[in-house]
PDB file of C-alpha atoms and ligand atoms in Angstrom:
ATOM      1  CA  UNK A  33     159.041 -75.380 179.144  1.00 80.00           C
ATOM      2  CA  UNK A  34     159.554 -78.251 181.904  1.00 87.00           C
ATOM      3  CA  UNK A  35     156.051 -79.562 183.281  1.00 95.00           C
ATOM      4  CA  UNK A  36     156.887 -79.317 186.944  1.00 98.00           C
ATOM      5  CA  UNK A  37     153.874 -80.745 189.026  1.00 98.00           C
ATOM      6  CA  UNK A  38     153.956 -79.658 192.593  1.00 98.00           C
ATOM      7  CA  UNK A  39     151.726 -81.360 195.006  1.00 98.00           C
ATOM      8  CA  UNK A  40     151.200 -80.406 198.336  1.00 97.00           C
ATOM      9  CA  UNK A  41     148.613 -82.176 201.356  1.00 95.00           C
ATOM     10  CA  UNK A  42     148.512 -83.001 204.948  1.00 93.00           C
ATOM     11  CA  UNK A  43     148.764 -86.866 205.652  1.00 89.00           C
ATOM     12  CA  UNK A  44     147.133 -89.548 204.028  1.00 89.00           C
ATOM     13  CA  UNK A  45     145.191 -86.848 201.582  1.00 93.00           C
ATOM     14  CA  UNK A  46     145.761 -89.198 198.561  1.00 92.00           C
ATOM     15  CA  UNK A  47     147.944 -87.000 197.033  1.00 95.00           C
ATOM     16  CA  UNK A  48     151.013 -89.975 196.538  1.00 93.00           C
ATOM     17  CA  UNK A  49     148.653 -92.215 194.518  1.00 93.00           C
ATOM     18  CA  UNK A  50     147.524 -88.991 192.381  1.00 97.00           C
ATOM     19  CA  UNK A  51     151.003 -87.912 191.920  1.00 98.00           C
ATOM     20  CA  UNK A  52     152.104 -90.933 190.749  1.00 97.00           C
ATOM     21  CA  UNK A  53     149.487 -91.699 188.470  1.00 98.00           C
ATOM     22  CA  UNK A  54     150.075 -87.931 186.890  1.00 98.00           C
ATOM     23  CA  UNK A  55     153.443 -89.011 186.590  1.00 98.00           C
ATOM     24  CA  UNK A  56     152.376 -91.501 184.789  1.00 98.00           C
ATOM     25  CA  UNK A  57     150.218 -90.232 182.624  1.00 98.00           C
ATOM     26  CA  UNK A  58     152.455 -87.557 181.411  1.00 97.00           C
ATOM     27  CA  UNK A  59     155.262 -89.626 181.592  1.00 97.00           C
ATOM     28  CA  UNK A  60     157.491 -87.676 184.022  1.00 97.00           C
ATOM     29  CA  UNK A  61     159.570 -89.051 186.904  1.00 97.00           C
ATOM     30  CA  UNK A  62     158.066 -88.603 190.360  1.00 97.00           C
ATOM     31  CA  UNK A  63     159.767 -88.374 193.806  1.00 96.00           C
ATOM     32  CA  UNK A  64     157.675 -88.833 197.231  1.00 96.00           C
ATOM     33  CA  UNK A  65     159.210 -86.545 199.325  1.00 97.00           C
ATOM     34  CA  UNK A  66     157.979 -87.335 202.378  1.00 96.00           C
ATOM     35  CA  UNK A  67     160.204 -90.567 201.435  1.00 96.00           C
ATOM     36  CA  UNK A  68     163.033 -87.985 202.249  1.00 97.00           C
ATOM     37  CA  UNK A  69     162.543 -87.280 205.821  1.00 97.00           C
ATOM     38  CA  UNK A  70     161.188 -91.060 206.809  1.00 97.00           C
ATOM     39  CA  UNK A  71     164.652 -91.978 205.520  1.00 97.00           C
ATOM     40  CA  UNK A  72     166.359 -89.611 207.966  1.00 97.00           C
ATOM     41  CA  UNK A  73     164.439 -90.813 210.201  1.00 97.00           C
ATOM     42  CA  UNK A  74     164.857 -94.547 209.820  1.00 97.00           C
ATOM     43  CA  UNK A  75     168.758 -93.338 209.746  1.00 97.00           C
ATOM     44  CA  UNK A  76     168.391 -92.189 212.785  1.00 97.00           C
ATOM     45  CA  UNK A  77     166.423 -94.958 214.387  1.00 97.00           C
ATOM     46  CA  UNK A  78     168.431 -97.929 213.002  1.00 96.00           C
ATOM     47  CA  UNK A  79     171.514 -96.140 214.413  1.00 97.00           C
ATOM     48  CA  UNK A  80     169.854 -95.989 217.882  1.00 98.00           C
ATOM     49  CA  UNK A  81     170.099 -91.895 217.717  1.00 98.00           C
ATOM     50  CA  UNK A  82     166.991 -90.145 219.080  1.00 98.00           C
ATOM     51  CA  UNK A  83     164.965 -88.063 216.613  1.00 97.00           C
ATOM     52  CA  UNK A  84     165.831 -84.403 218.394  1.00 96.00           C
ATOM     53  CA  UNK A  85     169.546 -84.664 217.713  1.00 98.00           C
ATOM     54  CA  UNK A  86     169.532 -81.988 215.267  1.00 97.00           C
ATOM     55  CA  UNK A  87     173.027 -82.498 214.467  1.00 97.00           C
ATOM     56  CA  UNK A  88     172.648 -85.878 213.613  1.00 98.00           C
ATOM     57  CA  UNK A  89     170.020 -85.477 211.679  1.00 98.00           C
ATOM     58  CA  UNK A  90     171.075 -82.816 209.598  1.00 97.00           C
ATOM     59  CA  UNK A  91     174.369 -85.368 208.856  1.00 97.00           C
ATOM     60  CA  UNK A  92     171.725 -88.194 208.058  1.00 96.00           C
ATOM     61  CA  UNK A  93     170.141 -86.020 205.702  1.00 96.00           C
ATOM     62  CA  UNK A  94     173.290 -84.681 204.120  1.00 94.00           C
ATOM     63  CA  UNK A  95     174.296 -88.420 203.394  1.00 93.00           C
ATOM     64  CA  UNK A  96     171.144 -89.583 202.254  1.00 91.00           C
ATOM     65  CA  UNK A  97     171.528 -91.318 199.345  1.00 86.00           C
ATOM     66  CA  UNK A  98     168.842 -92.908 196.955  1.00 85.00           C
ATOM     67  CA  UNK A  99     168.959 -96.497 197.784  1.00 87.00           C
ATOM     68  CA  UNK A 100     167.553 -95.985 201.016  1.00 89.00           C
ATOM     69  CA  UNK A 101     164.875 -95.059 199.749  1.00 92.00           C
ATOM     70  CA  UNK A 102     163.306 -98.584 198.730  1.00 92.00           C
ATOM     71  CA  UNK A 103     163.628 -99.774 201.969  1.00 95.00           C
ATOM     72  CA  UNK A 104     160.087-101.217 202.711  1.00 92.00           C
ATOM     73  CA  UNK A 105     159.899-100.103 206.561  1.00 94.00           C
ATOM     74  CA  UNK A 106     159.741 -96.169 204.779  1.00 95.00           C
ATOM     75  CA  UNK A 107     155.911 -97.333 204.724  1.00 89.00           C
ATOM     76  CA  UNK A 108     155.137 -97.998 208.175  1.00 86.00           C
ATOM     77  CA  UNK A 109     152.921 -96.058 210.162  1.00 82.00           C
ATOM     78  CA  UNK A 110     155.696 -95.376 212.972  1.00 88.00           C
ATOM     79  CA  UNK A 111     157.797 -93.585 210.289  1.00 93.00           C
ATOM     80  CA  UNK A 112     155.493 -91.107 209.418  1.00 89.00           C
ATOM     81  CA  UNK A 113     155.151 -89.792 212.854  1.00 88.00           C
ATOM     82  CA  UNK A 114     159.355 -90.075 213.198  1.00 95.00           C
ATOM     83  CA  UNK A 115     159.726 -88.421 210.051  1.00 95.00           C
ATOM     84  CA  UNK A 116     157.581 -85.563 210.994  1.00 91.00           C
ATOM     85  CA  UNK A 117     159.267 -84.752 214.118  1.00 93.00           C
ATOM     86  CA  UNK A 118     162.444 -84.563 211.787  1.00 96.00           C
ATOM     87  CA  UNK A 119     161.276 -82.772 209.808  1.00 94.00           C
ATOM     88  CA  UNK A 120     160.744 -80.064 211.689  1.00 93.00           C
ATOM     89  CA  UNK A 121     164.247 -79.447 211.766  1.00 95.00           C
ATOM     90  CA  UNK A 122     165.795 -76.581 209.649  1.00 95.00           C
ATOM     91  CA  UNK A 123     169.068 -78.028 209.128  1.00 96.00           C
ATOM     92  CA  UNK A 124     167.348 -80.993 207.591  1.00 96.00           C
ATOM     93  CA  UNK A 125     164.880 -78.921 205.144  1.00 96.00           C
ATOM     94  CA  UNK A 126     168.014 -77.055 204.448  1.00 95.00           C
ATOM     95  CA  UNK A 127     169.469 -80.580 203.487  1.00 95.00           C
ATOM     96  CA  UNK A 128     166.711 -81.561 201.737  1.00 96.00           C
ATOM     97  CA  UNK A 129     165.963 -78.838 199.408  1.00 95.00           C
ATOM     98  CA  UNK A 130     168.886 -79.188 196.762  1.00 91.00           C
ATOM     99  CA  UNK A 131     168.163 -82.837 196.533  1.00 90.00           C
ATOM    100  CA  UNK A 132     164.911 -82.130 195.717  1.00 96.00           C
ATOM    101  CA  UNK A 133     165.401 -79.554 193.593  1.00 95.00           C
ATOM    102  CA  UNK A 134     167.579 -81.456 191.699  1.00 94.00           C
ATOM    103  CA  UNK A 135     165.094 -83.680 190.801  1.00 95.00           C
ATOM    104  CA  UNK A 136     162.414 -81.451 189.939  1.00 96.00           C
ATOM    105  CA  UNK A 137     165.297 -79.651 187.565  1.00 95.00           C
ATOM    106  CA  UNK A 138     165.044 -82.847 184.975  1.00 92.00           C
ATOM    107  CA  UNK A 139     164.894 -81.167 181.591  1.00 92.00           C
ATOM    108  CA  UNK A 140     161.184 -82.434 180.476  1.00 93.00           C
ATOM    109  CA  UNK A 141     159.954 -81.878 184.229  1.00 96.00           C
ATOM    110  CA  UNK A 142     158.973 -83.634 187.286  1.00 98.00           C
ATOM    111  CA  UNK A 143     156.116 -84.473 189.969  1.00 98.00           C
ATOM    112  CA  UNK A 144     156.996 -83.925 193.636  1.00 98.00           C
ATOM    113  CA  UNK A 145     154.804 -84.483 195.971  1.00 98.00           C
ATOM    114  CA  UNK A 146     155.166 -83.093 199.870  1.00 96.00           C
ATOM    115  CA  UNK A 147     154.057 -80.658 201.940  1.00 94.00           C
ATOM    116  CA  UNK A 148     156.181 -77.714 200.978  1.00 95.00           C
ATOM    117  CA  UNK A 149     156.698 -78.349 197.157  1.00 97.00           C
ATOM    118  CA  UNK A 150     154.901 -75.466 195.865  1.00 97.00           C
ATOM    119  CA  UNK A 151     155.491 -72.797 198.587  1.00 95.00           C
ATOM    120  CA  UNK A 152     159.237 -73.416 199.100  1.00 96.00           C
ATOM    121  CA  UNK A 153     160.835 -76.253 196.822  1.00 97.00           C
ATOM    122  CA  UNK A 154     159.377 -74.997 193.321  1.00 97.00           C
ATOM    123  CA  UNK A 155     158.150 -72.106 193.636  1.00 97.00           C
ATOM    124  CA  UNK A 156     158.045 -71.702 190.162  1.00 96.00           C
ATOM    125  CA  UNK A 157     156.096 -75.129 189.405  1.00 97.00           C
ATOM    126  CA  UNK A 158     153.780 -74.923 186.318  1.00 97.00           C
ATOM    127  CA  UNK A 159     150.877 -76.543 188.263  1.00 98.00           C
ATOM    128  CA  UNK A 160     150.494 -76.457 191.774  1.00 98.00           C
ATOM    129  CA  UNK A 161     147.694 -79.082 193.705  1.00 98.00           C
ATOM    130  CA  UNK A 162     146.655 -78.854 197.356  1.00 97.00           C
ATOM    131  CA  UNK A 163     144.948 -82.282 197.940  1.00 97.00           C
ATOM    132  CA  UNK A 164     142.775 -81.972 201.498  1.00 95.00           C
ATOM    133  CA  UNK A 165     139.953 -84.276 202.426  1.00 96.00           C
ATOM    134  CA  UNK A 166     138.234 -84.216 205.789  1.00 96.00           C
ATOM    135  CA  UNK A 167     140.230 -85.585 208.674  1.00 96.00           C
ATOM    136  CA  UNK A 168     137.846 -88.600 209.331  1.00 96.00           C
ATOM    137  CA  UNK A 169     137.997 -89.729 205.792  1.00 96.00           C
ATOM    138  CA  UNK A 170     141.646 -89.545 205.869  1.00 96.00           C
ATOM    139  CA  UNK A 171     141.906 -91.345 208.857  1.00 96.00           C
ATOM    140  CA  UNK A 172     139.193 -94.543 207.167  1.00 95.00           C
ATOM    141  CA  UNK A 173     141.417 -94.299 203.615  1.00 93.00           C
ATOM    142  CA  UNK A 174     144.907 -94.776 206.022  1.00 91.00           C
ATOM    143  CA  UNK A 175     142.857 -97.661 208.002  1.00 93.00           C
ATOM    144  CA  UNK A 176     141.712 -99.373 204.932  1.00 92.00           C
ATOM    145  CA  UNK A 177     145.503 -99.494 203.313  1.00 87.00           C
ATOM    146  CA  UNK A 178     146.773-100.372 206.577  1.00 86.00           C
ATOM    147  CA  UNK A 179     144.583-103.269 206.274  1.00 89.00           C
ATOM    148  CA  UNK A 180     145.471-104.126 202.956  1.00 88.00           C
ATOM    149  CA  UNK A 181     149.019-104.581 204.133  1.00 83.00           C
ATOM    150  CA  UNK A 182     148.623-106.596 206.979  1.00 86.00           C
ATOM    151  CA  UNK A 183     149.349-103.786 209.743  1.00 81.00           C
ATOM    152  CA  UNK A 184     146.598-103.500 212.568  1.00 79.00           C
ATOM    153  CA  UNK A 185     145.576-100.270 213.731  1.00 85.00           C
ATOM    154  CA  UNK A 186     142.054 -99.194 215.082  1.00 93.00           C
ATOM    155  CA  UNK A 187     140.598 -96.366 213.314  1.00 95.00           C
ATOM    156  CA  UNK A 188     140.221 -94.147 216.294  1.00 96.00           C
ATOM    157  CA  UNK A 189     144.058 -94.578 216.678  1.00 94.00           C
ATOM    158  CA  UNK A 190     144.395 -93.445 213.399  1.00 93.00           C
ATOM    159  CA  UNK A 191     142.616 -91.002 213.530  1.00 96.00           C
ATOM    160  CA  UNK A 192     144.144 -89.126 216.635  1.00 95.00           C
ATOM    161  CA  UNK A 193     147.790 -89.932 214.579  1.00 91.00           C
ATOM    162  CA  UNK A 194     146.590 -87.770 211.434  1.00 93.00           C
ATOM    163  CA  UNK A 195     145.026 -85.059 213.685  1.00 94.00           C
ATOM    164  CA  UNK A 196     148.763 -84.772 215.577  1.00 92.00           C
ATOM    165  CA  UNK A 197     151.147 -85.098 212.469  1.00 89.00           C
ATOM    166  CA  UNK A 198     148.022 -82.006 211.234  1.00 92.00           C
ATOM    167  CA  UNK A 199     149.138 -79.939 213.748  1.00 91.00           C
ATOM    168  CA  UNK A 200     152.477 -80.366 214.048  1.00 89.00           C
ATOM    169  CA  UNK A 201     152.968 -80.147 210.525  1.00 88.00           C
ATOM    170  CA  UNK A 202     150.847 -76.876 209.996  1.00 88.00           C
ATOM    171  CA  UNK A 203     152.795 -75.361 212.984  1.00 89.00           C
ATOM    172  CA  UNK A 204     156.236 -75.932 212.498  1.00 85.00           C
ATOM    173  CA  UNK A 205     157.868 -72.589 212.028  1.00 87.00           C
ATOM    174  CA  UNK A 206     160.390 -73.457 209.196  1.00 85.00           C
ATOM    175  CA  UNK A 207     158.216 -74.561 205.686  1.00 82.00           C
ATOM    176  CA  UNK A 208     155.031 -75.362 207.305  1.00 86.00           C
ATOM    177  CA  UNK A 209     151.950 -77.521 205.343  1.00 89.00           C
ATOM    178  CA  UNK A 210     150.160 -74.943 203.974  1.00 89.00           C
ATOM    179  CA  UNK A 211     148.428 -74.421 200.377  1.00 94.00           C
ATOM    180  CA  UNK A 212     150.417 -71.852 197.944  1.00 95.00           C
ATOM    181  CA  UNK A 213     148.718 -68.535 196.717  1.00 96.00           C
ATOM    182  CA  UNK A 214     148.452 -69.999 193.390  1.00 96.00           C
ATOM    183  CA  UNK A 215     147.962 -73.484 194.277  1.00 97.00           C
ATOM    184  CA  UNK A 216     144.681 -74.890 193.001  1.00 97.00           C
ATOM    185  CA  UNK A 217     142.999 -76.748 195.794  1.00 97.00           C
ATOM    186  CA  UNK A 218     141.494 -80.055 195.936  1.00 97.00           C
ATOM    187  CA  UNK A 219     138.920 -81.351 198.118  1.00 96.00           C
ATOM    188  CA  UNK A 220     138.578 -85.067 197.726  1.00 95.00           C
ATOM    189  CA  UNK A 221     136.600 -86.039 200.582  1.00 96.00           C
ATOM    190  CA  UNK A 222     133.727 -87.018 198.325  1.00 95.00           C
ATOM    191  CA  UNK A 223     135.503 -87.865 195.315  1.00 95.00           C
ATOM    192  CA  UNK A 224     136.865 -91.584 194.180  1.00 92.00           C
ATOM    193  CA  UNK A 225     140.540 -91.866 193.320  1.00 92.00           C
ATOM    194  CA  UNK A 226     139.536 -91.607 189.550  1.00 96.00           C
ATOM    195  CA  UNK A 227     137.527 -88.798 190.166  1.00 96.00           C
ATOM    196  CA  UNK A 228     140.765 -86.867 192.188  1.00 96.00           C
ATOM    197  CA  UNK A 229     142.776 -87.828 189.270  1.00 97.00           C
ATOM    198  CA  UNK A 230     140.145 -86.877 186.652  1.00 98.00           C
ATOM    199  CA  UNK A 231     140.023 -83.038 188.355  1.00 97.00           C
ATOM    200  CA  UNK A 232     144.222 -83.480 188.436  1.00 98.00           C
ATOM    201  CA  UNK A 233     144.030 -83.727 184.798  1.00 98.00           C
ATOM    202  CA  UNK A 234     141.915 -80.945 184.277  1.00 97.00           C
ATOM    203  CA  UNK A 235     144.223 -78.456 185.877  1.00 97.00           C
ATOM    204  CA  UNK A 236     147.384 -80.093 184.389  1.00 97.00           C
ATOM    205  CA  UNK A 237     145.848 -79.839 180.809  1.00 97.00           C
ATOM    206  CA  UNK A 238     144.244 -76.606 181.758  1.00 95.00           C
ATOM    207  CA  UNK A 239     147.746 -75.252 181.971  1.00 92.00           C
ATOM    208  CA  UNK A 240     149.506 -77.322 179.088  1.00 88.00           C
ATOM    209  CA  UNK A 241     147.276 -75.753 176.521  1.00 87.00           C
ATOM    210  CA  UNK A 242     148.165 -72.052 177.817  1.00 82.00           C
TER     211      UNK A 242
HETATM  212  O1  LIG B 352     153.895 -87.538 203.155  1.00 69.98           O
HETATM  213  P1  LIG B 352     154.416 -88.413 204.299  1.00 69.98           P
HETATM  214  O2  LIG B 352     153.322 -88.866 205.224  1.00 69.98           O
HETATM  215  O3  LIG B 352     155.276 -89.539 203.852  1.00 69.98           O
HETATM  216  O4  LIG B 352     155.386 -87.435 205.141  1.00 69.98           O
HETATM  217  C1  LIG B 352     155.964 -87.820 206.369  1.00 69.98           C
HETATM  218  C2  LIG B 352     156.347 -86.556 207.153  1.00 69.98           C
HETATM  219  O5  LIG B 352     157.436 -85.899 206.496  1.00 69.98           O
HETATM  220  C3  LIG B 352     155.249 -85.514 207.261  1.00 69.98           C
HETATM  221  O6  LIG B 352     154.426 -85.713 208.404  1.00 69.98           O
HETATM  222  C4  LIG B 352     155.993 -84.216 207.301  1.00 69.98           C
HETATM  223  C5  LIG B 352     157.278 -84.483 206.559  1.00 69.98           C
HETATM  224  N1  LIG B 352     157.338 -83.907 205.218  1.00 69.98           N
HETATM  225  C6  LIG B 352     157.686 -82.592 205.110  1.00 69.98           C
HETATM  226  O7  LIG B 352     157.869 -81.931 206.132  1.00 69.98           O
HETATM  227  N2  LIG B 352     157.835 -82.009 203.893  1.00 69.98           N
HETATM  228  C7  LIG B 352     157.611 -82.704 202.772  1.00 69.98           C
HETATM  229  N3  LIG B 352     157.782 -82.108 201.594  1.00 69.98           N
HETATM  230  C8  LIG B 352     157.220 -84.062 202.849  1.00 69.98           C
HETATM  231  C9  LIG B 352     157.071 -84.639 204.098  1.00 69.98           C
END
């Protein structure tokens, strides 16, 4: 049976660098989804269209193809906040969801990871994560890589970013961030990134061995 991994978290929760280091390990292909909607965003922006033009961005994410999604600006900390107010659109999830499912359909299985993976994308997903941590920690983790790459940003700027893209997010009426019923959730606020991924591991091989 395919080993889809579905992993679901509000922003900055650590759950891309445990996905793809699951994906790794098991040696399945992983998509970021969030990729998906900073792309329509980024569409959007580089074509000078603002982000609540639903029609436009429901096109953008009809014609998104995967090339755009290597595009190094993805990463930016603008993007995030653009791609959540896309996201919010229906016609976009609607979009979205083949695409994705697509991927997670690959015969040996897949890693997604997003915000709506387990609850609406694969429902059916073998093992489903809900990586949380505390919003301050988030907020120091996002300021640290931020760092790391070059791009100033004060923590308490940060901080107040994560707590909107939280609530707008968690509120949106079509697929909001929430954890699945049968989603095993993670709290990583006081856990290391090889501790996250050794308690990743247990759940995944918890469930391979059924
Ligand atoms: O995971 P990320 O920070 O790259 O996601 C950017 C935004 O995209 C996020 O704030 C909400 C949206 N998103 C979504 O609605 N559903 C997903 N499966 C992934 C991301």
């Amino acid at each position: 049976m395919p080993m889809v991994i579905a992993i679901d978290g509000p922003a900055a929760s650590g759950k891309g660098t445990l996905a793809r280091r699951l994906a790794a390990h098991y040696g399945l292909p992983h998509l970021d989804t969030g990729l998906l909607y900073r792309a329509v965003a980024l569409t959007l922006i580089d074509a000078g269209i603002p982000l609540d033009d639903e029609a436009a961005a429901a096109r953008a994410a009809t014609g998104l193809i995967a090339d755009r999604l290597a595009d190094p600006r993805l990463r930016e900390r603008a993007m995030g906040e653009a791609a959540s107010r896309v996201s919010g659109i229906p016609a976009v999830r609607a979009a979205l969801l083949a695409w994705q499912q697509r991927f997670a359909g690959t015969p040996d299985g897949a890693v997604l990871d997003g915000r709506d993976i387990g609850t609406v994308i694969c429902p059916d997903a073998r093992v489903k994560l809900f990586i949380t941590a505390s919003a301050e920690e988030r907020a120091r983790r996002r300021h640290r890589e931020l760092e790391g790459r070059g791009e100033a940003a004060s923590l308490a700027a940060i901080l107040a970013d994560i707590q909107a893209r939280d609530a707008r997010d968690a509120s949106r009426s079509a697929a909001p961030l929430k954890a699945a019923a049968d989603a095993v959730v993670l709290d990583t606020t006081e856990l290391d990134a090889d501790e996250a991924f050794a308690a990743a591991r247990a759940v995944v091989d918890r469930v391979r061995t059924q």
